[in-house]
Amino acid sequence: MATSEENSGLFPIFILTILAIPLVPYTILKLCRAASKKAKPIHCDCSVCSRSGKYRKSIFKRLSNLSTCSNMTLVLLWVVMGVLVYYIKHISREIQVFDPFTILGLESGASDSEIKKAYRKLSILYHPDKNPDPDANKYFVESISKAYQALTDPISRENFEKYGHPDGRQGFQMGIALPQFLLNFDGASGGILLLWIVGVCILLPLIIAVVYLSRSSKYTGNYVMHQTLSAYYYFMKPSLAPSKVMDVFIKAAEYMEIPVRRSDAEPLQKLFVVVRSELNLDLKNIKQEQAKFWKQHPALVKTELLIQAHLTRDTAALSPDLQRDFKRVLELAPRLLEELMKMAVIPRTAQGHGWLRPAVGVVELSQCIIQAVPLSAKKAGGGSPEGNAPFFQLPHFSEAVIKKIARKKVRSFQDLRDMTFQDRDELLSQVAGFTAADVQDVERVLEMMPSLTVDITCETEGEEGIQEGDVVTVQAWVTVKRGNGLIGALPHAPYYPFHKEENYWFLLADPNLNNVWFSQKVIFMDEAAAVTTASKAIEESMEGSGASPKETSKGVREAVEKVKAGSRLVIGKFQAPAEGNYNLTSYLLCDSWLGCDKKTSVKVKVLKRTRAGTRGAHMTEDGPIAEDGAEEEEENEEEEYDEDYESEYSEDEEDTRETNNKGAANENGRHSDSESSESEED
């Protein structure tokens, strides 16, 4: 029975150990993450963002940020651990090792007379005839009498002095650290023990496995439904115009699960009237177009109307139920757009290329959603290929303001950015009628906007040129500069109700053929991960090229310095195509800002593979070069869609077909010349 009680006393220690093993490291990890957060604000502090309340640090908001499920669970588990520690400390006083000398109040090695004298004194205090207290009676029988018997019996005393126990040497014992009532097999306790073992050892792991498998079978690692990815993959087309990307985007299974209530019918009808001009309806057959629109699945209609209401900034009249659905739609948007982007650049062709046109359309839609700018505002006009859309992301700007500054020959957003502070202040205050506070808000946003540069190379590692079938390594250093000196920052997005980090997409593409050769997502918020990635990539590249350890170490240090200065390394591989000169374009697209994207021309010359394996070929003398302005416009002209607006990066399909036909004719001519020369030699 004593052994059973001792094992039962170990049960709290067992539970405490099981809790402490995962809880202590997880707590340390969370504290380290909290301590590593920069104190410097990385969000916009203009008056518009301040009024939105998204970054307001009120007491309620701080408490709501702290009272998350994970934090509350963490605190609860620490409270349970504290209770267990107190309980263990309390029962440790009750469960003591049997020591007869200590019980009788004697020192070890006391004589028989001293033992009898101490026993008589304790008998006067605890004997049942002298003290009627039940606890005193229990202590006298279980402790005092047992200790006196152990010390007066010669054999018991000898065993205690030699082995520390009156019964002699004790063998190795094993027990179960379970509560006492579970170890008592009399009555129903045996069944309780069986149920406890079955529940903890079988049912609990089974339930966890079922929940995990059911969720993993429904969602991907990015918490997007597999059904959504299937729909995106099916509806994604190579000729998908940017204006049609919305139709694919709203077909996500997550949006289909948003409830459509009867009470939503009237508010949605009113919302339809407000945003009707943004729905790409054919005005010649407006009645048929409206009927066709309302015949869609109700969830699709609701989702598109809510998104269009956000783009046109007409959400104040939404009912409370629609406001909740509206926030849910916007909360899911960045995650779904990222997966839609992956479906656009996933290898589709025989050469393993993705599609450029829909990829650009996805990024444009993301920019408009984050900045709450209508898609129609991207229609080219006024001397700007990107339309008026970039102006609308600035605070206090409207159509009237844009028309006023256009009279001063500020027709593009880049013209406004290139102006000096004094000229811009004079323009906005005198022409647009801005106050000093309004001008300061504009300057703060412009300081937050990134300026991008790209340094890109394409080469075959260990060789002097690129030949057919080579594995070509793309290496690009992407650099971000801001007026306020920040590297990673949250964009100015007062109308988007959630925190959104900037993400960039690097695409190496052939705009004439609508092919994406290589793509990669670039993040500037996580500097530690960027340092690790760049160091590892540079080290592997230099070791593969035969560099010495000293040179490799120097290259890694330079890469780390570049990352800390605001650059990120993009590195990847693709297989070289057939022999020829390829005019590619690298696109660096931001998913949060309008008018900040960067295009760079890259010329790649692929030589015919030599039979003997000698590599005497060289890349074009210019190498991968960056071109801007007129040269870029001459090579890549904008495509004229029949849709409502044009994409900034769209290409002319007719020019593409003519270029391909000319290339094929030139290729045939080269083949015929080669055959005629061979016949002359024969």
XYZ file of C-alpha atoms in Angstrom:
682
model
C 0.000 0.000 0.000
C 2.878 2.359 0.814
C 4.397 1.732 -2.590
C 1.057 2.476 -4.208
C 0.760 5.743 -2.284
C 4.310 6.697 -3.243
C 3.613 6.053 -6.947
C 0.365 7.992 -6.691
C 2.320 10.937 -5.305
C 4.492 10.939 -8.413
C 1.517 11.541 -10.720
C 1.641 15.385 -10.425
C 5.373 15.262 -11.146
C 4.667 13.199 -14.258
C 2.046 15.682 -15.499
C 4.363 18.620 -14.699
C 7.145 17.054 -16.773
C 4.850 16.413 -19.744
C 3.690 20.046 -19.658
C 7.147 21.558 -19.207
C 8.822 19.723 -22.115
C 6.956 21.627 -24.890
C 5.834 24.664 -22.881
C 9.201 26.041 -21.756
C 10.870 26.069 -25.234
C 7.737 27.487 -26.858
C 7.562 30.288 -24.296
C 11.227 31.143 -24.803
C 10.659 31.213 -28.571
C 7.691 33.589 -28.257
C 9.604 35.905 -25.927
C 12.568 35.987 -28.321
C 10.276 36.846 -31.225
C 8.624 39.615 -29.223
C 12.030 41.005 -28.193
C 13.332 40.913 -31.766
C 10.566 43.183 -33.084
C 11.849 46.595 -34.072
C 10.666 49.517 -32.051
C 10.867 51.783 -35.092
C 7.441 52.096 -36.775
C 7.277 50.496 -40.204
C 3.838 51.737 -41.185
C 2.565 54.982 -42.659
C 1.717 57.716 -40.151
C -0.190 60.095 -42.402
C -3.475 61.550 -41.156
C -5.567 59.258 -43.392
C -3.948 56.128 -41.961
C -4.289 57.538 -38.456
C -8.016 58.113 -38.928
C -8.470 54.581 -40.248
C -7.500 53.273 -36.801
C -5.654 50.298 -38.252
C -2.415 51.150 -36.450
C -3.926 52.878 -33.416
C -2.433 51.472 -30.210
C -5.377 51.806 -27.856
C -5.588 49.879 -24.607
C -8.407 47.745 -25.978
C -6.423 46.958 -29.121
C -3.338 46.062 -27.118
C -5.387 43.779 -24.907
C -7.023 42.203 -27.956
C -3.591 41.620 -29.501
C -2.384 39.982 -26.307
C -5.552 37.993 -25.661
C -5.170 35.714 -28.642
C -5.987 32.028 -28.373
C -2.322 31.037 -28.323
C -1.408 33.605 -25.654
C -4.363 32.738 -23.433
C -3.601 29.033 -23.751
C 0.016 29.748 -22.872
C -0.957 31.682 -19.748
C -3.428 28.973 -18.711
C -0.807 26.247 -19.045
C 1.645 28.253 -16.937
C -1.049 28.671 -14.275
C -1.596 24.909 -14.287
C 2.161 24.390 -13.935
C 2.238 26.802 -10.988
C -0.585 24.927 -9.268
C 1.206 21.619 -9.833
C 4.461 22.985 -8.397
C 2.621 24.207 -5.281
C 0.823 20.887 -4.911
C 4.027 18.876 -5.324
C 5.784 21.048 -2.762
C 2.878 20.529 -0.356
C 2.680 16.729 -0.671
C 6.462 16.401 -0.466
C 6.158 17.380 3.169
C 3.596 14.656 3.787
C 5.451 11.890 1.967
C 8.700 11.438 3.900
C 11.229 8.629 4.031
C 10.782 6.393 7.110
C 13.498 7.319 9.653
C 12.864 5.940 13.161
C 15.526 8.152 14.807
C 13.938 11.288 13.381
C 10.446 10.183 14.411
C 11.578 9.611 18.014
C 13.609 12.812 18.041
C 16.963 11.082 18.447
C 20.298 11.216 16.768
C 21.588 8.248 14.809
C 23.319 5.664 17.018
C 21.303 6.444 20.182
C 21.439 3.875 23.011
C 18.559 1.614 24.124
C 17.904 3.686 27.236
C 17.632 6.863 25.196
C 15.250 5.127 22.780
C 12.980 3.910 25.622
C 13.049 7.328 27.287
C 12.032 9.068 24.055
C 9.309 6.504 23.408
C 7.799 7.086 26.878
C 7.751 10.859 26.349
C 5.997 10.529 22.992
C 3.550 7.976 24.428
C 2.406 10.511 26.989
C 1.613 12.932 24.163
C 0.170 10.631 21.474
C -1.030 7.408 23.153
C -4.756 6.823 22.641
C -5.288 6.581 26.381
C -3.680 9.998 26.869
C -4.799 11.790 23.690
C -8.247 11.028 22.181
C -7.437 12.881 18.929
C -7.786 10.417 15.943
C -4.794 12.002 14.186
C -2.675 11.520 17.292
C -3.800 7.901 17.496
C -2.893 7.367 13.832
C 0.526 8.978 14.227
C 1.270 6.892 17.341
C 0.343 3.591 15.677
C 1.855 4.186 12.204
C 4.978 6.120 13.144
C 5.973 6.071 16.846
C 5.236 2.394 17.550
C 6.757 1.340 14.241
C 9.916 3.390 14.890
C 10.290 2.012 18.454
C 9.856 -1.556 17.206
C 12.415 -1.018 14.437
C 15.045 0.248 16.913
C 14.411 -2.175 19.781
C 14.428 -5.311 17.641
C 18.129 -6.206 17.053
C 17.614 -7.538 13.542
C 15.463 -4.591 12.400
C 17.939 -2.095 13.849
C 20.885 -3.810 12.193
C 19.035 -3.811 8.843
C 18.200 -0.145 9.187
C 21.755 0.863 10.044
C 23.186 -1.209 7.174
C 20.557 -0.814 4.441
C 18.447 2.164 5.576
C 15.283 0.073 5.983
C 14.081 -2.109 8.904
C 13.223 -4.949 6.534
C 16.726 -5.143 5.079
C 17.914 -4.694 1.505
C 15.144 -3.428 -0.756
C 14.874 -4.598 -4.368
C 14.245 -2.437 -7.450
C 10.600 -1.383 -7.688
C 8.587 0.004 -10.570
C 5.259 1.729 -10.392
C 2.739 3.748 -12.367
C 2.521 7.477 -11.723
C -1.281 7.523 -11.615
C -3.748 8.794 -9.031
C -4.570 6.482 -6.140
C -8.204 5.884 -7.172
C -7.065 4.530 -10.540
C -4.701 2.070 -8.895
C -7.404 0.606 -6.653
C -8.890 -2.292 -8.594
C -11.662 -2.933 -6.071
C -15.115 -2.034 -7.363
C -15.367 0.206 -10.425
C -11.848 1.693 -10.274
C -10.465 -1.006 -12.528
C -12.920 0.004 -15.237
C -12.008 3.651 -14.759
C -8.332 2.792 -15.247
C -9.169 0.893 -18.400
C -11.226 3.767 -19.766
C -8.442 6.219 -18.908
C -5.847 4.163 -20.751
C -8.105 3.697 -23.777
C -9.020 7.386 -23.874
C -5.516 8.816 -23.500
C -3.529 6.213 -25.403
C -5.975 5.358 -28.201
C -8.914 7.739 -28.575
C -7.051 11.041 -28.077
C -4.326 10.332 -30.697
C -7.011 8.987 -33.024
C -9.118 12.152 -32.708
C -6.073 14.363 -33.297
C -5.111 12.320 -36.351
C -8.638 12.483 -37.783
C -8.873 16.258 -37.304
C -5.426 16.812 -38.820
C -6.049 14.556 -41.801
C -9.476 16.039 -42.485
C -8.018 19.555 -42.423
C -4.922 18.671 -44.451
C -7.086 16.967 -47.059
C -9.127 20.166 -47.396
C -6.423 22.841 -47.143
C -2.927 23.368 -48.499
C 0.067 24.524 -46.493
C -0.936 28.134 -47.201
C -4.422 27.492 -45.742
C -6.083 27.609 -49.132
C -8.584 24.942 -50.104
C -7.532 22.313 -52.619
C -10.826 22.960 -54.386
C -9.758 26.588 -54.879
C -6.465 25.567 -56.463
C -8.286 23.200 -58.814
C -10.666 25.961 -59.892
C -7.825 28.430 -60.404
C -5.820 25.928 -62.425
C -8.822 25.099 -64.622
C -9.957 28.678 -65.343
C -6.464 30.125 -65.829
C -5.850 30.772 -69.536
C -2.749 32.103 -71.346
C -4.706 34.937 -72.971
C -6.537 35.926 -69.781
C -6.799 39.704 -69.840
C -6.256 41.655 -66.628
C -9.878 42.788 -66.677
C -10.959 39.121 -66.616
C -8.729 38.059 -63.723
C -11.470 39.137 -61.318
C -13.819 36.516 -62.796
C -11.320 33.767 -61.947
C -10.363 35.203 -58.567
C -13.896 35.190 -57.119
C -14.347 31.478 -57.901
C -12.419 30.499 -54.748
C -14.114 27.845 -52.626
C -13.584 30.030 -49.554
C -15.841 32.687 -51.089
C -18.429 30.094 -52.023
C -18.745 29.220 -48.317
C -19.695 32.778 -47.334
C -23.426 32.668 -46.533
C -25.918 34.454 -48.778
C -28.894 35.638 -46.700
C -32.302 36.775 -47.838
C -31.712 40.053 -46.059
C -28.714 40.687 -48.362
C -30.840 40.947 -51.511
C -31.915 44.583 -51.210
C -28.489 45.976 -50.103
C -26.792 44.078 -52.934
C -29.273 45.504 -55.454
C -28.398 49.021 -54.305
C -24.707 48.157 -54.389
C -25.064 46.885 -57.940
C -26.363 50.277 -59.075
C -23.362 52.003 -57.483
C -20.654 49.767 -58.990
C -22.369 48.859 -62.266
C -19.875 50.859 -64.326
C -17.011 48.669 -63.012
C -18.569 45.298 -63.922
C -17.505 45.193 -67.607
C -21.101 44.996 -68.806
C -21.892 45.557 -72.459
C -23.793 48.836 -72.537
C -25.385 47.970 -75.892
C -27.171 44.993 -74.333
C -27.360 46.234 -70.775
C -30.565 44.394 -69.870
C -29.295 41.047 -71.090
C -25.940 41.675 -69.377
C -27.605 42.495 -66.067
C -29.787 39.395 -66.251
C -26.742 37.282 -67.044
C -24.872 38.777 -64.098
C -27.636 37.980 -61.604
C -27.980 34.424 -62.939
C -24.531 33.565 -61.594
C -24.111 31.705 -58.330
C -25.300 34.021 -55.511
C -21.948 33.699 -53.723
C -20.095 34.838 -56.850
C -22.404 37.827 -57.260
C -22.036 38.804 -53.620
C -18.247 38.469 -53.610
C -17.739 40.521 -56.758
C -20.080 43.280 -55.598
C -18.297 43.514 -52.239
C -14.881 43.686 -53.909
C -16.077 46.331 -56.359
C -17.534 48.303 -53.451
C -14.092 48.235 -51.845
C -12.359 49.306 -55.059
C -14.738 52.257 -55.478
C -14.594 53.010 -51.718
C -18.392 52.805 -51.363
C -18.687 50.589 -48.268
C -20.228 52.975 -45.737
C -23.798 51.925 -46.586
C -23.214 48.202 -46.058
C -25.312 46.486 -43.404
C -23.575 44.947 -40.351
C -23.892 41.444 -41.838
C -22.439 42.578 -45.143
C -19.664 44.417 -43.293
C -18.602 41.136 -41.668
C -18.708 39.344 -45.011
C -16.846 42.245 -46.607
C -14.000 41.987 -44.094
C -13.851 38.234 -44.576
C -13.536 38.687 -48.343
C -10.675 41.173 -47.949
C -8.946 39.101 -45.289
C -8.719 36.124 -47.643
C -7.755 38.175 -50.707
C -3.916 38.329 -50.336
C -3.658 34.608 -49.655
C -5.865 33.690 -52.605
C -4.140 36.117 -54.960
C -0.784 34.572 -54.112
C -2.095 31.126 -55.050
C -3.666 32.553 -58.208
C -0.269 33.996 -59.109
C 1.324 30.601 -58.655
C -1.261 29.088 -60.979
C -0.335 31.691 -63.617
C 3.435 31.071 -63.521
C 3.292 27.308 -62.997
C 4.979 25.497 -65.933
C 2.371 24.889 -68.622
C 4.236 24.685 -71.924
C 6.494 21.942 -73.232
C 9.514 24.112 -72.362
C 8.329 24.482 -68.744
C 7.199 28.101 -69.075
C 4.350 29.866 -67.337
C 2.101 32.608 -68.678
C 3.038 36.273 -68.385
C -0.220 38.034 -69.245
C -2.397 36.521 -66.495
C 0.467 36.824 -63.987
C 0.662 40.577 -64.573
C -3.124 40.778 -64.314
C -3.101 39.063 -60.921
C -0.540 41.523 -59.557
C -2.527 44.463 -60.919
C -5.663 43.180 -59.204
C -3.740 42.781 -55.956
C -2.447 46.349 -56.185
C -5.945 47.695 -56.744
C -7.422 45.723 -53.827
C -4.752 46.833 -51.364
C -4.977 50.486 -52.425
C -8.771 50.459 -53.041
C -8.440 51.805 -56.588
C -10.945 50.931 -59.361
C -9.641 48.733 -62.144
C -10.955 51.239 -64.678
C -8.505 53.823 -63.323
C -5.664 51.795 -64.849
C -6.887 52.591 -68.339
C -4.062 54.269 -70.231
C -4.601 57.928 -70.968
C -3.254 61.400 -70.508
C 0.233 60.413 -71.573
C 0.540 57.768 -68.835
C 0.375 54.050 -69.722
C -0.763 53.235 -66.190
C -3.602 55.748 -66.111
C -4.586 57.697 -63.040
C -4.544 54.692 -60.709
C -1.221 55.500 -58.947
C -2.457 59.004 -58.058
C -5.479 57.631 -56.177
C -3.269 55.844 -53.635
C -2.002 59.238 -52.429
C -4.018 60.922 -49.663
C -6.386 63.765 -50.607
C -6.095 63.063 -54.363
C -9.206 62.980 -56.548
C -10.142 63.283 -60.208
C -10.369 67.046 -59.885
C -6.882 67.297 -58.358
C -5.412 65.099 -61.098
C -6.955 67.321 -63.798
C -5.596 70.461 -62.147
C -1.999 69.228 -61.937
C -2.235 67.790 -65.474
C -2.570 71.366 -66.736
C 0.917 71.947 -65.351
C 2.205 69.052 -67.483
C 2.329 66.599 -64.573
C 0.562 63.851 -66.473
C 2.183 60.726 -65.031
C 2.787 59.572 -61.494
C 6.510 59.328 -62.136
C 6.549 63.006 -63.090
C 5.182 63.828 -59.654
C 7.728 61.603 -57.890
C 10.644 63.079 -59.838
C 9.838 66.627 -58.736
C 11.773 68.251 -55.917
C 10.081 68.844 -52.595
C 9.851 72.607 -53.198
C 8.330 72.210 -56.666
C 5.877 69.584 -55.454
C 4.903 71.732 -52.463
C 4.269 74.711 -54.724
C 2.272 72.600 -57.193
C 0.018 70.986 -54.590
C -0.552 74.081 -52.481
C -1.082 76.628 -55.273
C -2.598 74.512 -58.055
C -4.387 71.709 -56.194
C -5.310 73.864 -53.177
C -3.764 71.541 -50.564
C -3.090 72.760 -47.050
C 0.327 72.387 -45.444
C -0.910 69.313 -43.540
C -2.214 67.750 -46.768
C 1.123 68.314 -48.493
C 2.900 66.744 -45.524
C 0.664 63.661 -45.810
C 1.544 63.300 -49.495
C 5.254 63.601 -48.709
C 5.036 60.927 -46.030
C 3.414 58.496 -48.433
C 5.938 59.251 -51.168
C 8.728 58.589 -48.666
C 7.170 55.202 -47.918
C 6.987 54.212 -51.577
C 9.823 51.947 -52.764
C 12.244 52.707 -55.572
C 13.440 49.456 -57.134
C 16.631 48.533 -58.942
C 17.549 45.150 -60.412
C 20.994 43.837 -61.322
C 20.566 40.566 -63.224
C 22.921 38.068 -64.850
C 22.259 34.841 -66.769
C 25.115 32.383 -67.189
C 26.082 28.742 -67.251
C 28.151 27.987 -64.172
C 31.695 26.954 -64.989
C 31.366 27.790 -68.696
C 32.112 30.831 -70.830
C 28.857 30.898 -72.757
C 25.330 29.532 -72.937
C 24.689 26.615 -75.266
C 21.544 24.687 -76.108
C 20.343 22.500 -73.285
C 22.563 24.124 -70.633
C 21.228 24.686 -67.138
C 21.346 28.483 -66.964
C 21.644 30.182 -63.583
C 19.677 33.400 -63.079
C 21.112 35.634 -60.371
C 19.551 38.987 -59.594
C 20.121 41.458 -56.796
C 16.904 43.339 -56.073
C 17.357 46.570 -54.109
C 14.724 48.720 -52.397
C 15.288 52.354 -51.476
C 12.836 54.608 -49.646
C 12.903 58.246 -48.738
C 12.497 57.457 -45.034
C 15.361 54.939 -44.999
C 13.275 51.859 -44.216
C 13.882 48.565 -46.005
C 10.856 46.485 -45.089
C 7.643 48.379 -44.383
C 3.888 48.093 -44.421
C 2.346 49.941 -47.373
C 0.123 52.961 -47.108
C -3.278 51.284 -47.382
C -5.831 53.117 -45.207
C -8.837 51.490 -46.907
C -7.572 47.924 -46.497
C -8.629 46.971 -42.941
C -5.818 44.485 -42.222
C -2.048 44.619 -41.923
C -0.459 43.725 -45.241
C 3.240 43.216 -45.856
C 4.812 44.157 -49.156
C 5.607 41.242 -51.431
C 7.363 41.345 -54.777
C 7.342 38.958 -57.714
C 10.412 38.605 -59.896
C 9.597 37.318 -63.383
C 12.026 36.610 -66.206
C 9.775 36.451 -69.248
C 9.538 36.667 -72.999
C 6.763 39.240 -73.551
C 6.510 38.472 -77.273
C 5.625 34.836 -76.629
C 3.799 35.420 -73.310
C 6.163 32.973 -71.553
C 7.524 33.183 -68.007
C 10.900 31.442 -67.914
C 11.556 31.907 -64.216
C 9.620 33.331 -61.255
C 10.259 33.853 -57.566
C 8.631 35.679 -54.675
C 10.801 38.310 -52.947
C 10.246 39.428 -49.333
C 11.995 42.336 -47.606
C 10.512 42.028 -44.104
C 12.537 39.022 -42.906
C 16.183 40.092 -42.969
C 17.477 37.044 -41.069
C 16.004 34.604 -43.591
C 17.380 36.706 -46.472
C 20.884 36.651 -44.956
C 20.761 32.878 -44.575
C 19.476 32.330 -48.116
C 21.998 34.673 -49.731
C 24.941 33.274 -47.745
C 24.096 29.689 -48.627
C 23.515 30.465 -52.325
C 26.745 32.450 -52.728
C 28.744 29.818 -50.855
C 27.417 26.972 -53.017
C 27.927 28.979 -56.216
C 31.533 29.936 -55.424
C 32.475 26.476 -54.220
C 31.019 25.023 -57.415
C 33.141 27.398 -59.514
C 36.321 26.286 -57.731
C 36.876 29.374 -55.574
C 39.231 29.156 -52.601
C 37.838 29.208 -49.022
C 39.178 32.748 -48.569
C 37.414 33.990 -51.697
C 34.231 32.187 -50.698
C 34.274 33.764 -47.252
C 34.791 37.211 -48.787
C 31.898 36.661 -51.214
C 29.594 35.598 -48.385
C 30.510 38.689 -46.335
C 29.772 40.951 -49.293
C 26.414 39.240 -49.821
C 25.472 39.720 -46.164
C 26.374 43.409 -46.369
C 24.196 43.785 -49.463
C 21.231 42.176 -47.711
C 21.597 44.437 -44.683
C 21.790 47.444 -47.010
C 18.395 46.640 -48.525
C 19.051 44.087 -51.271
C 17.690 40.596 -51.731
C 19.196 37.803 -53.789
C 17.023 36.070 -56.369
C 18.622 32.948 -57.747
C 17.240 30.126 -59.848
C 17.797 27.962 -62.906
C 16.184 27.241 -66.255
C 17.136 25.135 -69.254
C 18.568 26.990 -72.230
C 16.311 26.838 -75.306
C 17.333 26.339 -78.912
C 20.043 28.397 -80.555
C 19.205 32.057 -81.074
C 19.102 35.563 -79.621
C 16.388 36.126 -77.033
C 15.146 39.527 -75.932
C 13.776 38.838 -72.464
C 12.398 41.192 -69.851
C 12.704 40.942 -66.097
C 9.639 42.188 -64.215
C 9.764 43.173 -60.566
C 6.133 43.583 -59.546
C 4.925 44.839 -56.164
C 1.601 43.463 -54.960
C 0.808 46.476 -52.757
C 1.895 49.689 -54.514
C 0.783 51.138 -57.844
C 3.357 52.680 -60.152
C 6.434 51.182 -58.460
C 7.068 48.179 -60.722
C 10.367 47.809 -62.532
C 11.092 46.373 -65.971
C 14.576 45.557 -67.224
C 15.543 44.237 -70.661
C 17.818 41.198 -70.708
C 19.477 39.908 -73.880
C 20.504 36.259 -73.866
C 22.442 34.635 -76.691
C 22.224 30.837 -76.898
C 24.816 29.097 -79.073
C 24.628 25.766 -80.803
C 26.042 22.930 -78.758
C 29.436 21.792 -80.020
C 29.937 18.076 -80.658
C 33.427 17.853 -79.142
C 32.248 19.556 -75.990
C 34.601 22.531 -76.333
C 33.076 25.744 -75.100
C 34.477 28.485 -77.286
C 31.210 30.403 -77.436
C 30.705 33.717 -75.709
C 27.666 35.657 -74.591
C 26.678 38.740 -76.471
C 29.110 41.592 -75.982
C 26.519 43.674 -74.208
C 25.671 40.720 -71.970
C 22.520 40.962 -69.904
C 21.782 44.646 -70.115
C 19.205 46.942 -68.592
C 17.321 49.204 -70.928
C 14.695 51.801 -70.147
C 12.678 54.358 -72.031
C 12.616 54.404 -75.820
C 14.551 51.164 -76.439
C 12.167 49.231 -74.250
C 9.130 50.736 -75.907
C 10.494 49.914 -79.351
C 10.921 46.227 -78.461
C 7.737 45.736 -76.454
C 4.653 47.657 -77.517
C 1.432 47.614 -75.571
C -1.312 45.239 -76.606
C -4.683 46.723 -77.474
C -7.421 44.709 -75.813
C -11.093 44.865 -76.615
C -11.695 44.926 -72.852
C -12.365 48.034 -70.751
C -8.762 48.956 -69.953
C -5.244 48.117 -71.002
C -2.525 46.528 -68.893
C 0.722 48.363 -68.388
C 2.639 45.316 -69.494
C 0.346 44.004 -72.258
C 1.839 43.215 -75.689
C 0.360 43.423 -79.157
C -0.649 39.965 -80.342
C -0.521 40.986 -84.009
C 3.061 42.247 -83.646
C 3.872 38.986 -81.913
C 2.532 36.933 -84.785
C 4.382 39.084 -87.327
C 7.605 38.773 -85.341
C 7.210 35.003 -85.149
C 6.473 34.779 -88.898
C 9.512 36.892 -89.719
C 11.648 34.782 -87.389
C 10.415 31.612 -89.038
C 11.070 33.048 -92.506
C 14.580 34.100 -91.508
C 15.205 30.676 -90.025
C 14.040 28.996 -93.253
C 16.263 31.333 -95.213
C 19.253 30.409 -93.101
C 18.515 26.709 -93.601
C 18.187 27.125 -97.402
C 21.456 29.105 -97.567
C 23.182 26.407 -95.551
C 21.884 23.665 -97.856
C 22.948 25.557 -101.016
C 26.456 26.093 -99.636
C 26.766 22.404 -98.801
C 25.681 21.429 -102.338
C 28.292 23.797 -103.823
C 31.012 22.241 -101.687
C 29.979 18.763 -102.890
